[in-house]
Tab-separated table of C-alpha atoms in Angstrom:
chain	number	residue	atom	x	y	z
A	694	MET	CA	218.508	-86.093	57.509
A	695	ASN	CA	216.437	-89.370	57.967
A	696	LEU	CA	218.850	-92.054	59.246
A	697	SER	CA	216.049	-94.688	59.093
A	698	GLU	CA	216.071	-94.440	55.419
A	699	HIS	CA	219.633	-96.058	55.464
A	700	VAL	CA	218.739	-99.002	57.466
A	701	ARG	CA	217.979	-102.164	55.499
A	702	VAL	CA	214.902	-104.167	56.932
A	703	ILE	CA	215.193	-107.909	56.262
A	704	GLU	CA	212.216	-109.891	57.337
A	705	ASN	CA	212.497	-113.534	58.774
A	706	PHE	CA	216.271	-113.146	59.709
A	707	PRO	CA	217.953	-114.601	61.387
A	708	LYS	CA	214.927	-116.984	61.998
A	709	PRO	CA	211.034	-117.017	61.003
A	710	GLY	CA	209.134	-113.844	62.637
A	711	ILE	CA	212.148	-111.633	63.182
A	712	VAL	CA	212.657	-108.240	61.493
A	713	PHE	CA	216.316	-107.680	61.212
A	714	ARG	CA	217.620	-104.011	60.963
A	715	ASP	CA	220.893	-104.275	59.067
A	716	ILE	CA	222.937	-100.834	59.553
A	717	THR	CA	225.452	-101.994	57.040
A	718	THR	CA	223.675	-99.710	54.656
A	719	LEU	CA	224.207	-96.995	56.907
A	720	LEU	CA	227.690	-97.466	57.274
A	721	LYS	CA	228.307	-97.724	53.600
A	722	ASN	CA	226.928	-94.000	53.260
A	723	GLY	CA	229.202	-91.777	54.373
A	724	PRO	CA	227.007	-88.997	55.137
A	725	ALA	CA	224.684	-91.014	56.955
A	726	PHE	CA	227.457	-92.644	59.140
A	727	LYS	CA	229.067	-89.115	59.821
A	728	GLU	CA	225.491	-87.796	60.798
A	729	SER	CA	224.896	-90.419	63.165
A	730	ILE	CA	228.363	-89.914	64.727
A	731	ASP	CA	227.715	-86.283	64.920
A	732	LEU	CA	224.351	-86.714	66.547
A	733	ILE	CA	225.749	-89.136	69.285
A	734	LYS	CA	228.743	-86.351	69.577
A	735	ASP	CA	226.497	-83.530	70.127
A	736	GLU	CA	223.950	-85.000	72.201
A	737	PHE	CA	226.636	-85.653	74.912
A	738	ALA	CA	228.606	-82.407	74.267
A	739	GLY	CA	229.321	-80.569	77.735
A	740	LYS	CA	228.792	-83.942	79.849
A	741	ASN	CA	232.670	-83.941	80.462
A	742	ILE	CA	233.057	-87.508	78.863
A	743	ASP	CA	236.560	-88.657	79.924
A	744	VAL	CA	236.249	-91.992	77.660
A	745	VAL	CA	233.816	-93.925	75.435
A	746	VAL	CA	233.324	-97.710	75.891
A	747	GLY	CA	232.152	-100.046	73.110
A	748	PRO	CA	231.123	-103.564	73.299
A	749	GLU	CA	232.302	-105.786	70.462
A	750	SER	CA	231.867	-105.530	67.634
A	751	ARG	CA	229.504	-102.902	66.328
A	752	GLY	CA	230.292	-100.775	69.541
A	753	PHE	CA	233.657	-100.434	68.058
A	754	ILE	CA	232.315	-99.358	64.724
A	755	PHE	CA	230.239	-96.592	66.298
A	756	GLY	CA	232.237	-96.104	69.469
A	757	THR	CA	235.787	-95.426	68.167
A	758	PRO	CA	234.753	-92.356	65.904
A	759	VAL	CA	232.377	-90.841	68.639
A	760	ALA	CA	235.692	-91.003	71.074
A	761	TYR	CA	237.708	-89.512	68.131
A	762	ALA	CA	235.161	-86.635	67.561
A	763	MET	CA	235.030	-85.973	71.030
A	764	GLY	CA	239.001	-85.815	71.852
A	765	VAL	CA	238.685	-88.972	74.300
A	766	GLY	CA	240.018	-92.251	74.619
A	767	PHE	CA	238.037	-95.415	73.654
A	768	ALA	CA	238.121	-98.457	75.919
A	769	PRO	CA	236.766	-101.828	74.241
A	770	VAL	CA	234.675	-104.471	75.761
A	771	ARG	CA	235.340	-108.029	74.240
A	772	LYS	CA	234.244	-111.531	74.128
A	773	PRO	CA	236.486	-113.960	76.121
A	774	GLY	CA	240.058	-114.982	75.006
A	775	LYS	CA	240.611	-111.476	73.109
A	776	LEU	CA	242.376	-109.147	75.454
A	777	PRO	CA	246.092	-109.743	76.001
A	778	ALA	CA	246.354	-108.021	79.328
A	779	GLU	CA	244.824	-108.240	82.692
A	780	PHE	CA	241.216	-108.111	82.653
A	781	ILE	CA	237.751	-108.397	84.444
A	782	THR	CA	234.959	-110.705	83.210
A	783	GLU	CA	231.330	-109.973	83.523
A	784	GLU	CA	228.476	-112.823	82.912
A	785	TYR	CA	224.896	-112.177	81.566
A	786	ALA	CA	222.080	-113.684	80.352
A	787	LEU	CA	220.847	-114.787	76.931
A	788	GLU	CA	217.459	-115.998	76.045
A	789	TYR	CA	219.041	-119.779	76.487
A	790	GLY	CA	221.990	-119.775	78.573
A	791	THR	CA	224.771	-117.128	79.420
A	792	ASP	CA	227.597	-115.449	77.816
A	793	LYS	CA	230.799	-113.113	79.079
A	794	LEU	CA	232.216	-110.040	78.181
A	795	GLN	CA	235.750	-108.888	79.298
A	796	MET	CA	237.710	-105.610	79.747
A	797	HIS	CA	241.092	-104.761	80.546
A	798	VAL	CA	241.568	-103.417	84.380
A	799	ASP	CA	243.032	-100.292	82.973
A	800	GLY	CA	240.332	-99.381	80.596
A	801	ILE	CA	238.514	-97.238	82.967
A	802	THR	CA	240.432	-95.367	85.821
A	803	PRO	CA	238.470	-94.735	89.101
A	804	GLY	CA	236.303	-91.310	88.593
A	805	GLN	CA	236.207	-91.159	84.801
A	806	ARG	CA	233.057	-90.198	83.267
A	807	VAL	CA	232.086	-92.778	80.673
A	808	LEU	CA	229.799	-92.879	77.634
A	809	ILE	CA	228.888	-96.086	76.233
A	810	VAL	CA	228.351	-96.620	72.560
A	811	ASP	CA	226.589	-99.463	70.742
A	812	ASP	CA	224.500	-100.270	67.870
A	813	LEU	CA	221.422	-101.689	69.587
A	814	LEU	CA	219.557	-101.500	72.647
A	815	ALA	CA	217.148	-104.539	72.850
A	816	THR	CA	216.842	-106.444	76.141
A	817	GLY	CA	219.687	-104.582	78.132
A	818	GLY	CA	221.541	-107.836	78.946
A	819	THR	CA	224.681	-106.843	77.203
A	820	ILE	CA	224.811	-103.196	78.270
A	821	ASN	CA	223.918	-103.900	81.945
A	822	ALA	CA	227.173	-106.379	81.693
A	823	VAL	CA	229.268	-103.605	80.610
A	824	VAL	CA	227.722	-101.024	83.306
A	825	ARG	CA	228.613	-103.508	86.120
A	826	MET	CA	232.438	-103.710	84.607
A	827	ILE	CA	232.643	-100.046	84.561
A	828	HIS	CA	231.127	-99.686	88.009
A	829	LYS	CA	233.914	-102.346	89.194
A	830	LEU	CA	236.671	-100.387	87.924
A	831	GLY	CA	235.278	-97.306	89.364
A	832	GLY	CA	233.905	-95.307	86.459
A	833	ILE	CA	230.570	-93.409	86.301
A	834	VAL	CA	228.271	-94.161	83.339
A	835	VAL	CA	227.023	-90.843	82.373
A	836	GLY	CA	225.411	-91.854	79.432
A	837	MET	CA	224.530	-94.486	76.696
A	838	ALA	CA	224.165	-93.870	72.889
A	839	PHE	CA	222.860	-96.318	70.391
A	840	VAL	CA	221.998	-96.220	66.906
A	841	ILE	CA	218.796	-98.605	67.191
A	842	GLU	CA	216.460	-99.267	70.107
A	843	LEU	CA	213.850	-101.866	69.825
A	844	GLU	CA	211.341	-100.590	72.365
A	845	GLU	CA	209.277	-103.554	72.254
A	846	LEU	CA	211.976	-105.546	74.328
A	847	ASN	CA	212.048	-102.755	77.162
A	848	GLY	CA	215.802	-102.774	77.780
A	849	ARG	CA	215.468	-99.203	78.858
A	850	SER	CA	213.772	-100.106	81.611
A	851	LYS	CA	216.497	-102.314	82.982
A	852	ILE	CA	218.853	-99.271	82.928
A	853	ASP	CA	219.538	-97.057	85.832
A	854	LYS	CA	216.951	-94.132	85.535
A	855	ASP	CA	219.784	-91.595	86.365
A	856	VAL	CA	221.926	-92.468	83.172
A	857	LYS	CA	221.083	-90.682	79.953
A	858	ILE	CA	219.937	-92.727	77.033
A	859	PHE	CA	219.997	-91.569	73.498
A	860	SER	CA	218.921	-93.617	70.590
A	861	LEU	CA	219.155	-92.378	67.189
A	862	LEU	CA	216.382	-94.662	66.006
A	863	LYS	CA	213.496	-96.613	67.840
A	864	TYR	CA	211.475	-99.295	66.451
């Protein structure tokens, strides 16, 4: 199946000059959504994944069914103020300013092998903040899976070369 046929392209969103790749059209198509989950699961089969981590919010959409398909747990990464138990915080740079992400301290246990799943790899800032939290908790990042990778933003270059990166679609 050609998954790119199920991604809507919207010109000049959210501002002029930006080409937005909308995954909601992939999500609403059952066979395309299933294929995306199966491809990620299959890519990391045999890697002894213990837990899938997904950043808010689209990492939840793709990460939880991948975790289910692999028969492993899921640990969410949230924006500040959303987690009820003890958490760690990681700050990361945005184009203008900074933002923060949080994760429960018991989301990862030392030595667990982690697969990070998200919808988009762009500049790498968000994913590197997630990696830092996983490392602080003693987890081992085995791989990362993305629905879309924007190659021109070169986020891949900011990720440890030993981590397997898999993108379903590259633009």
